[in-house]
Coordinates of C-alpha atoms in Angstrom, one line a residue:
Chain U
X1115 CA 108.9 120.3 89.4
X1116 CA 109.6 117.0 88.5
X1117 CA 108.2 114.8 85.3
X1118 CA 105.0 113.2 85.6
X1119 CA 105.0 110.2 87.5
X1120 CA 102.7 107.3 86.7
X1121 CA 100.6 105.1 88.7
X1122 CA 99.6 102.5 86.8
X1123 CA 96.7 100.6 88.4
X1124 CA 94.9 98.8 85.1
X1125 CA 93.0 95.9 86.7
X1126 CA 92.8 96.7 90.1
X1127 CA 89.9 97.4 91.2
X1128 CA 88.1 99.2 94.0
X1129 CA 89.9 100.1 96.0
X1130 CA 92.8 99.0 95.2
X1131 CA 94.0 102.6 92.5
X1132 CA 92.9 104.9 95.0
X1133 CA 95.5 103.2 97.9
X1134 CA 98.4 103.0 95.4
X1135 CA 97.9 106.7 94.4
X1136 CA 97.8 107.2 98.6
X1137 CA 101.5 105.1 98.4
X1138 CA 103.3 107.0 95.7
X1139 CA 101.9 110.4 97.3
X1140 CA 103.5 109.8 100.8
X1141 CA 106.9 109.4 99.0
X1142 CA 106.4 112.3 96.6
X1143 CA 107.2 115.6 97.2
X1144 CA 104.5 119.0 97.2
X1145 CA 104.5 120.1 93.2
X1146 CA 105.0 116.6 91.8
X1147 CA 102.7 115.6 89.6
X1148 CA 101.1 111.8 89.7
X1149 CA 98.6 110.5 86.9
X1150 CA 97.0 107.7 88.0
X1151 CA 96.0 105.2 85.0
X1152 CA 92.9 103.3 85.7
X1153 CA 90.2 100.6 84.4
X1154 CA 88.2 101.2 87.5
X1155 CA 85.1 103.6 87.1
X1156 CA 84.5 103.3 90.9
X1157 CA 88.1 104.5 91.6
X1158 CA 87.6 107.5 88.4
X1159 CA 84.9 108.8 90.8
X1160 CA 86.6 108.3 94.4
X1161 CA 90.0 109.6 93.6
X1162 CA 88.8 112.8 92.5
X1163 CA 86.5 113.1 96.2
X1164 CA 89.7 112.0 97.7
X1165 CA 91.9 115.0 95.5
X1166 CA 89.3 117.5 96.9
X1167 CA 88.9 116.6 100.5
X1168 CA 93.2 116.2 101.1
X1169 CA 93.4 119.2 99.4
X1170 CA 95.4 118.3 96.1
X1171 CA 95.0 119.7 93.2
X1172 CA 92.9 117.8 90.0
X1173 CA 95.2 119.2 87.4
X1174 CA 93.1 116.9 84.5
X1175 CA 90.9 114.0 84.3
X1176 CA 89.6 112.0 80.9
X1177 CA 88.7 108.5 79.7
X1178 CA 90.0 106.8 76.7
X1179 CA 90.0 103.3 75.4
X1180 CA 88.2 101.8 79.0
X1181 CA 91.0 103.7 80.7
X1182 CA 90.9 107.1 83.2
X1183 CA 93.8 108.6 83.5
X1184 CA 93.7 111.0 86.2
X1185 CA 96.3 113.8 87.0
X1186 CA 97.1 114.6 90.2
X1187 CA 99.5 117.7 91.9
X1188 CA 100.3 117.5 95.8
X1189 CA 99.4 120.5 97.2
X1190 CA 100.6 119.6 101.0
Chain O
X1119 CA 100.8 58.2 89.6
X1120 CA 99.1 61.6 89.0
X1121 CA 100.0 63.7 92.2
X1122 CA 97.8 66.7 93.6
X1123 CA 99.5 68.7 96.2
X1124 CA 97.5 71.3 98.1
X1125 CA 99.2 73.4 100.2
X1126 CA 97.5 75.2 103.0
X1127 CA 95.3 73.6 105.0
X1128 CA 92.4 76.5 105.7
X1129 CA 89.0 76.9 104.7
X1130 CA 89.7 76.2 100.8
X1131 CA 92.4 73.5 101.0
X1132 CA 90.4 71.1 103.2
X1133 CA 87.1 72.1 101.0
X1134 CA 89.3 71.1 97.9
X1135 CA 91.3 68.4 99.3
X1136 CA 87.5 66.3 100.4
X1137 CA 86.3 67.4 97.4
X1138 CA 89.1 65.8 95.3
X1139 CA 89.1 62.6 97.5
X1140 CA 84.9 62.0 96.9
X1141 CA 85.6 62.5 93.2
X1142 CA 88.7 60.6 92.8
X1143 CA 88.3 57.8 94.9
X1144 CA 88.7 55.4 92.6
X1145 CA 91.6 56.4 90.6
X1146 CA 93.2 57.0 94.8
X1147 CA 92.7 53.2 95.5
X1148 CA 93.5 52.3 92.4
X1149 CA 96.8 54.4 93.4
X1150 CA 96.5 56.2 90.1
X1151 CA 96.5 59.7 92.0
X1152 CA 97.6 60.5 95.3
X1153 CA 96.6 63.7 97.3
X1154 CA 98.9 65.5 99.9
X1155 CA 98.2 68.8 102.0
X1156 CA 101.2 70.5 104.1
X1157 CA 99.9 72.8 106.2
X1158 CA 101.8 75.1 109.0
X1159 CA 99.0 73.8 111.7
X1160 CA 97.4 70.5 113.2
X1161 CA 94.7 72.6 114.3
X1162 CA 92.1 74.4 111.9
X1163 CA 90.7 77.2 113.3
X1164 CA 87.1 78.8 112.7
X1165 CA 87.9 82.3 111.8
X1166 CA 84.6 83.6 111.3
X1167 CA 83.9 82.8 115.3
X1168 CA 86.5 85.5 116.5
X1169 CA 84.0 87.9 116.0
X1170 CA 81.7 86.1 118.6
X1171 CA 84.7 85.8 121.2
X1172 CA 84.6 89.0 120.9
X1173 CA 81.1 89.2 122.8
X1174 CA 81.6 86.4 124.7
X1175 CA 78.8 84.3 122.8
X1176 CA 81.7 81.6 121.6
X1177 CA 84.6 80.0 123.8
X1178 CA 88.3 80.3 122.4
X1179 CA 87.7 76.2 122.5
X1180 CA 85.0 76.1 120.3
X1181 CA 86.9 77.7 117.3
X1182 CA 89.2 74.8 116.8
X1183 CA 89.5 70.7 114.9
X1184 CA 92.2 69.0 114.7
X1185 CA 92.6 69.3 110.9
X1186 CA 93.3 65.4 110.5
X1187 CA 89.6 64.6 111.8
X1188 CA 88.4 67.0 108.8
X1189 CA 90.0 65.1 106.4
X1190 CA 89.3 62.1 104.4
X1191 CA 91.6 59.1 105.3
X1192 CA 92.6 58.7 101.9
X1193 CA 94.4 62.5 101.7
X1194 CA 97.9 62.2 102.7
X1195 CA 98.4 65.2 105.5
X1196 CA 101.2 66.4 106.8
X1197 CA 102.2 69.5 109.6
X1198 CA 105.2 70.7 107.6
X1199 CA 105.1 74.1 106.3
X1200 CA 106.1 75.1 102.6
X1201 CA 109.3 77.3 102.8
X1202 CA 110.3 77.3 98.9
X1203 CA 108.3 77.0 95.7
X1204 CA 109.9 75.6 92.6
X1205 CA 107.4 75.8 90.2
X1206 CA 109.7 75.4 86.7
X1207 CA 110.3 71.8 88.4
X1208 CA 107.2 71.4 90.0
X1209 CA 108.3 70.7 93.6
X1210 CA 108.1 72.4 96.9
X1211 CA 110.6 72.4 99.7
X1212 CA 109.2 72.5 103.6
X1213 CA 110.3 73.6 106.3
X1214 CA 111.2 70.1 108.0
X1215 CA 113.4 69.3 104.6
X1216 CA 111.3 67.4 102.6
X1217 CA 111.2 67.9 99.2
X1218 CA 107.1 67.6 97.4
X1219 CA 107.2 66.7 93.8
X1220 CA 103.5 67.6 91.9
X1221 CA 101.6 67.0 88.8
X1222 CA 99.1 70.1 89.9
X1223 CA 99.7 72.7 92.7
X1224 CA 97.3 74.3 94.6
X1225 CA 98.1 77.4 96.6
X1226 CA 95.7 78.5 99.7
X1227 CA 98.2 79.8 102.1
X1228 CA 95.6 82.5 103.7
X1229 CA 96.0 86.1 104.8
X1230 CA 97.5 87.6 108.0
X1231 CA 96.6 91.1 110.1
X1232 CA 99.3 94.1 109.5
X1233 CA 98.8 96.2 112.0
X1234 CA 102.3 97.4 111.9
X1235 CA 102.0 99.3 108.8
X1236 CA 99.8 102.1 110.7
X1237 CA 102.0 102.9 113.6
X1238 CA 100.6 102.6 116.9
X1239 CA 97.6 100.9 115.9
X1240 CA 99.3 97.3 117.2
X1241 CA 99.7 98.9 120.6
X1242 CA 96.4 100.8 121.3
X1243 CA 94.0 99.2 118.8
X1244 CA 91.8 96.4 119.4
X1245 CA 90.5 93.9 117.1
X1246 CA 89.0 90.1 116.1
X1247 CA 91.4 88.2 113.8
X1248 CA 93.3 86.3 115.8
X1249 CA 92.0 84.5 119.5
X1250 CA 94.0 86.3 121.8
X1251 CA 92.9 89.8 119.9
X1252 CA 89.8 88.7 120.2
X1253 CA 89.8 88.1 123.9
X1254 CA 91.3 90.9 124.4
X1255 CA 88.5 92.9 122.2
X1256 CA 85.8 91.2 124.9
X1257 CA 87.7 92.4 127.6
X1258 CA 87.8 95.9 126.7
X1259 CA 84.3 96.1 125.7
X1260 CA 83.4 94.1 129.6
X1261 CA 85.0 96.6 131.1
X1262 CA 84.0 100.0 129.0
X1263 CA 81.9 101.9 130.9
X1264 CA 81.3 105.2 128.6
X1265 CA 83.2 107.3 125.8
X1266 CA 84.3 107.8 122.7
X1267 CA 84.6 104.6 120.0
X1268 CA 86.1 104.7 117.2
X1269 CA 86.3 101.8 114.3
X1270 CA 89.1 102.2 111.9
X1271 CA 89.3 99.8 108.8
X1272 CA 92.2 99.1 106.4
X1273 CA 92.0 97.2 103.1
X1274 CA 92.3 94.6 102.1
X1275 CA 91.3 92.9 105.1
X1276 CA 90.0 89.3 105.6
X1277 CA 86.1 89.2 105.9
X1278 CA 84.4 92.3 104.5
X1279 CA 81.3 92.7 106.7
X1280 CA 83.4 92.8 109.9
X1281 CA 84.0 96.5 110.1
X1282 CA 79.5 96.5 110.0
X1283 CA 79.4 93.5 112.1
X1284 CA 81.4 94.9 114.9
X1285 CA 79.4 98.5 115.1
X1286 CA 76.0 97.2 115.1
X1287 CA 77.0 94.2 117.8
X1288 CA 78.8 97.1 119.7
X1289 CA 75.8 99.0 119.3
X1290 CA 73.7 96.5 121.0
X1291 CA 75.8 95.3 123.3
X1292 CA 76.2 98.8 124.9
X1293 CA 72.4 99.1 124.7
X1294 CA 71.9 96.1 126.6
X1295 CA 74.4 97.5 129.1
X1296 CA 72.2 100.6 129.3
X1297 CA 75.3 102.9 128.3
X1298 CA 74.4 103.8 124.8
X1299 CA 73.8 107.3 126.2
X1300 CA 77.5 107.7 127.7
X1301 CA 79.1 106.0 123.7
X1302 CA 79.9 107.8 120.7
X1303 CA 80.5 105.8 117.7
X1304 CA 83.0 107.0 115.1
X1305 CA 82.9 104.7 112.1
X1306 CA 85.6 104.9 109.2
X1307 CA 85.9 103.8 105.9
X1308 CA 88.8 103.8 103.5
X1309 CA 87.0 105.0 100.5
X1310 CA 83.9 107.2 99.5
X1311 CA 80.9 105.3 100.7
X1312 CA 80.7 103.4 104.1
X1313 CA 81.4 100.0 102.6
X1314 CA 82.9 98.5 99.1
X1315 CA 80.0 97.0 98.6
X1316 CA 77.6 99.6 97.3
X1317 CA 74.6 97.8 97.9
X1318 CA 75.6 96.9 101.2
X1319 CA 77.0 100.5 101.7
X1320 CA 73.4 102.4 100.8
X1321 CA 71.5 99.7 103.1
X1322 CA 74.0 100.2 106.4
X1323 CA 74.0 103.8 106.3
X1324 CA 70.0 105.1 107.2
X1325 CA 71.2 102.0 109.7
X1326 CA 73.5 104.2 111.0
X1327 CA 71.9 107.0 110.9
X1328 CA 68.9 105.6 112.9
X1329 CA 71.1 104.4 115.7
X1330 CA 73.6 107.9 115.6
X1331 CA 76.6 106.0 114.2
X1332 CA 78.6 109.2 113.3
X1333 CA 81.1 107.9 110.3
X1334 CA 83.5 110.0 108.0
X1335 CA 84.6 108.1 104.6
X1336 CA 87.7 108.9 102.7
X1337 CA 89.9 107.9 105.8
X1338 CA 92.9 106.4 105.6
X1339 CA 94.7 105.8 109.1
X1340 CA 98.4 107.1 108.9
X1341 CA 99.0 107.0 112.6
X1342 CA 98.1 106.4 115.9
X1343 CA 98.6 108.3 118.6
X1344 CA 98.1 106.1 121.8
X1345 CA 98.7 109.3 124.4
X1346 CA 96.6 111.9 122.7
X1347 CA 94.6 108.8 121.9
X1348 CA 93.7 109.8 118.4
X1349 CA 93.9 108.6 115.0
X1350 CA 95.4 110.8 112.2
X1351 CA 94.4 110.1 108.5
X1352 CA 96.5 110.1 105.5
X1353 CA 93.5 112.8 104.5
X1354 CA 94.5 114.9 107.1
X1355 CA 91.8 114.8 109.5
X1356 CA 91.5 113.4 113.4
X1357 CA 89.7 110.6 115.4
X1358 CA 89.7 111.2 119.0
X1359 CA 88.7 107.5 120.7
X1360 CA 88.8 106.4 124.2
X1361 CA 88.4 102.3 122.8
X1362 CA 89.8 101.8 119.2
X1363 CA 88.5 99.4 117.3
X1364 CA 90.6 98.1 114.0
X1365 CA 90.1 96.0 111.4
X1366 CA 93.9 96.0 110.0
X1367 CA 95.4 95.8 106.5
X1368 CA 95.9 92.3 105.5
X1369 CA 98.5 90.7 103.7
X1370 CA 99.0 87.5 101.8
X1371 CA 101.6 85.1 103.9
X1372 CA 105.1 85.4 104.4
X1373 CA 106.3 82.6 101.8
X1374 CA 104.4 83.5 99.2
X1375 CA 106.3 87.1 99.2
X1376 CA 109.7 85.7 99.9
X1377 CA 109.2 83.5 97.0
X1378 CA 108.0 86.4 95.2
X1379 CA 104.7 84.4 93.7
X1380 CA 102.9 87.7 94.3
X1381 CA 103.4 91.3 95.5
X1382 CA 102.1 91.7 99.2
X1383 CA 101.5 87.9 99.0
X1384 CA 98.8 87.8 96.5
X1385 CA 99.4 85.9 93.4
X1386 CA 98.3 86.8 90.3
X1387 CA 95.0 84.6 89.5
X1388 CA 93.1 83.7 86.6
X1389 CA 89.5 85.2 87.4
X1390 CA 87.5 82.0 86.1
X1391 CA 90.2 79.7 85.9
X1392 CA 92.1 80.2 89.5
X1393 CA 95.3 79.4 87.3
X1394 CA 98.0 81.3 88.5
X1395 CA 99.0 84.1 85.7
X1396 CA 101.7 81.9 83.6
X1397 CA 101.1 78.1 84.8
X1398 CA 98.5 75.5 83.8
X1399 CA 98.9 73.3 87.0
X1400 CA 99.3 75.7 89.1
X1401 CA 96.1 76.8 91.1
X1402 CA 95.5 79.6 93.9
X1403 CA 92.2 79.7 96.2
X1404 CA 91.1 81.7 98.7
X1405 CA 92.7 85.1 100.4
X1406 CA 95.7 83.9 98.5
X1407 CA 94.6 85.0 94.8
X1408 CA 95.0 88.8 93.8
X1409 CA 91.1 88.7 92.5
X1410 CA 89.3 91.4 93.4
X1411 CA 86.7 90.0 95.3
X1412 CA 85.7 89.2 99.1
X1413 CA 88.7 87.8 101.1
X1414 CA 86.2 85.6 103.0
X1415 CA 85.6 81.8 103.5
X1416 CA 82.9 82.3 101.8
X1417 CA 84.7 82.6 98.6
X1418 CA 87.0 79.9 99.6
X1419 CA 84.6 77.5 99.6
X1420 CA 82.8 78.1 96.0
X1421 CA 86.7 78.6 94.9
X1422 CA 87.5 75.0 96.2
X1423 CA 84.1 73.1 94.6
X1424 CA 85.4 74.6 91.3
X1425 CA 88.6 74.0 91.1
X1426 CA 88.0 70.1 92.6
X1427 CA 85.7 69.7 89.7
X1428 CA 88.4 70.5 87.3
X1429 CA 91.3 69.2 88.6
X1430 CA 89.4 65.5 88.9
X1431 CA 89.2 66.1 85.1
X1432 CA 92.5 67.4 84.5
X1433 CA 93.5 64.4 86.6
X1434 CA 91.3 61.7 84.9
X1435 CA 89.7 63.1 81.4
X1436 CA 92.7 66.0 80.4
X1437 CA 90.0 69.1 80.5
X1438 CA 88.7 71.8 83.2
X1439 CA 85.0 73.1 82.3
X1440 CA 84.2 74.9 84.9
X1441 CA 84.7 78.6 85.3
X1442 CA 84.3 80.5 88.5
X1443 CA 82.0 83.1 88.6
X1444 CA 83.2 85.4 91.6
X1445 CA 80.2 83.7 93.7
X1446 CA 80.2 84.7 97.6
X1447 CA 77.8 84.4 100.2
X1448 CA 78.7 86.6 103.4
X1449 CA 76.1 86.8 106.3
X1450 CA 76.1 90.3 108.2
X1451 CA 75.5 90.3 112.0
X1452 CA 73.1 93.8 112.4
X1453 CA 73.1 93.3 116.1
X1454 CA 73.1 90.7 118.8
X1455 CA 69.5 89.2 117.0
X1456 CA 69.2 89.7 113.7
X1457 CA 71.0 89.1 110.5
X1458 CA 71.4 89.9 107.0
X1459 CA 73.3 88.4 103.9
X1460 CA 74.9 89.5 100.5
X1461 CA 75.0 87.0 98.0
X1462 CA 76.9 88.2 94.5
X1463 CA 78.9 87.5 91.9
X1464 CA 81.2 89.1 89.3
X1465 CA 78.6 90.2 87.4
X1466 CA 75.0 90.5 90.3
X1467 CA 76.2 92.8 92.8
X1468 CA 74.0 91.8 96.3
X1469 CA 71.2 93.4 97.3
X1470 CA 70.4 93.0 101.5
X1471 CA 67.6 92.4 102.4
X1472 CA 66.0 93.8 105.6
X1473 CA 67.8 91.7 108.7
X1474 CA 65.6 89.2 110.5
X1475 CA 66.2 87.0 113.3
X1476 CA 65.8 84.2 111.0
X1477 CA 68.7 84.8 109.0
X1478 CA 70.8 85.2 112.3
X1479 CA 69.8 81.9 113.9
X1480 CA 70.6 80.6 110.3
X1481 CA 74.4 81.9 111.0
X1482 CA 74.5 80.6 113.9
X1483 CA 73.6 77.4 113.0
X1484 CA 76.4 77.6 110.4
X1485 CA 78.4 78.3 113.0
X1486 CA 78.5 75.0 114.2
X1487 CA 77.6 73.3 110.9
X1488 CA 81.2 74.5 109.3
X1489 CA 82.5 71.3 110.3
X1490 CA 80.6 69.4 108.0
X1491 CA 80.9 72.1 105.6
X1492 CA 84.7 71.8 105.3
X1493 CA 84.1 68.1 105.5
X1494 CA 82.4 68.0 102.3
X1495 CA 79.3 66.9 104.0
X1496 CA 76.9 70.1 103.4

């Protein structure tokens, strides 16, 4: 497995962290891990329904400072 | 001389450039300011009217003015597109080889479809946002006499109520045809609720639901395939249509990423300001900002009166006041007769109200009243 890849989407908003985290998936490969840093509480709560329903893996979620970071393993 | 170049010549350049001309007219014929627009066309086009040549109810004719009748005599204008941006000197370079030198810049280049960046969605999907697409889009629906429709959407695209707009006008204009009982609508939305507005999204869906508009959120079209005739999601599921309907990705224009002012052609704005990120007399209206708000005209418009305020005091008293505060006003079409509207801000998200056939006679009306709209007379 590879290191953690960030996604840093601070300031964009809806929708604009949940179609960078689609980008960087398509070009990573099944095992890497992605955590998506974001200021967007909209995106906090679609990009976990979006996890589920491709069928990646939520490997951790939290908020600190303003700022979710969500963690992300592709599954497929 | 205190020069104000504007290029772009679209809904928020012309608002800003007859704004600009009514506030400055003295200082103009005084020739202590002068005001120039370059803009890649002669003719300005009526966006918001595709979507009607789309159902027949507007000509292709009807969408267009020659840009120089929309503008006050005093504002130089010139069809010469900008192909370089110097902004450390403060001068622009066309396309014809002139060279533009500026006190203050403003940017409002606009927005185009990319349909290529879902393959096969160019070749088998229709759609309203440009005229022959939109002739096109009234064809196919003349001639569709039953089956399975599908509306895709991809963000950020130009006029947010369109992917609504389009199924409820569909939805009618098949009912009128008496076929609603041989269609199947499929709408799709890129992210977890049926539009970005949520508002807007919790008032359209018991819409759907009333009329059996199926619609599956969380889909993100990967690729099209024109001879299976289905659409595959990034999410991993399957649209089958027999007439696709798309409202595409947008990007911002070409110059603007080849003089890499912003990635994908957006450039990084001040939310209240409309400063570019980095320079005090540079401006950016319109599609052409990165804000996170409505790429509509709309927005152009309340963009443009702001921005016109303070760049006539920039220009004349050394100080902008005025803040922008993310106001847009964006009818939505709920059929062939009847019309809603969100109205919101950065911080009041809209609330719809139920449509009435007021509201749409109101659009329409604006329809033809944009004229004097971008003229500065309404």
């Amino acid at each position: 497995m590879s290191e953690t890849r960030i996604v840093d989407a601070r300031g964009s908003f809806c929708p604009g962290p949940l179609m960078e985290l689609i980008a960087a998936m398509k070009t990573a490969t099944v095992g890497d891990e992605l955590e998506v840093l974001s200021t967007d509480r909209g995106s906090a709560e679609d990009i976990p329904e979006w996890i589920k329903k491709v069928g990646h893996t939520l490997v951790s979620s939290s908020e600190e400072g303003g700022v979710y970071h969500l963690r992300v393993r592709k599954a497929k | 001389m205190k020069r104000i170049l504007i290029v772009g010549g679209g809904t928020g350049g012309t608002i800003l450039a007859n704004n600009l001309a009514r506030r400055l007219r003295p200082e103009i014929d005084g020739a202590r300011v002068s005001v120039t627009m370059l803009s890649a066309s002669a003719r300005h086009m009526y966006q918001p009217g595709l979507l009607y040549v789309a159902f027949g109810k507007m000509a292709p004719s009807e969408l267009y003015a020659d840009q120089k009748t929309l503008l006050d005599p005093v504002i130089h204008f010139h069809v010469d597109p900008v192909e370089s941006f110097d902004l450390d000197h403060n001068e622009v370079k066309t396309k014809g080889g002139s060279v533009y030198d500026y006190d203050y810049l403003a940017i409002c280049t606009g927005s185009r479809p990319e349909l290529v960046s879902v393959p096969g969605l160019m070749e088998n999907a229709h759609h309203v946002y440009t005229e022959d697409a939109a002739v096109k889009t009234a064809e196919a629906l003349r001639t569709f006499e039953g089956g399975r429709i599908a509306i895709v959407t991809g963000v950020p695209h130009k006029c947010p109520m369109v992917p609504l707009e389009l199924t409820f006008m569909m939805y009618d204009y098949f009912k009128d045809r008496d076929l609603l009982d041989k269609v199947s609508f499929m709408y799709t939305y890129p992210i977890g609720r049926i539009h970005s507005l949520e508002n807007v999204a919790k008032w359209a869906a018991p819409e759907f639901d009333r009329m059996g508009v199926r619609y599956e959120t969380l889909f993100n079209a990967r690729e099209v395939d024109g001879v299976k005739k289905c659409v595959h999601s990034e999410e991993g599921s399957k649209v089958e249509f027999d007439l696709l309907i798309a409202v595409p990705p947008h990007k911002g224009m070409e110059v603007i990423e080849q003089n890499k002012l912003g990635t994908a052609g957006w450039i990084p704005t001040n939310r209240a300001t409309l400063a570019m990120e980095g320079r005090n007399n540079v401006f950016v209206l319109g599609d052409t900002t990165n804000l996170p708000i409505s790429k509509a005209g709309s927005t152009a418009h309340y963009e443009a009166e702001v921005l016109g305020e303070n760049l006539a005091r920039l220009v004349t008293q050394g100080g902008a006041m005025r803040f922008y505060e993310g106001k847009v006003f964006c009818f939505i079409e709920a059929g062939k007769d009847r019309a809603t509207y969100a109205s919101f801000d950065y911080k009041n998200p809209p609330q719809p109200r139920p449509p009435s056939r007021a509201i749409h006679w109101f659009k329409l009306a604006y329809n033809r009243l944009y004229w004097n709209s971008v003229r500065g007379l309404l």
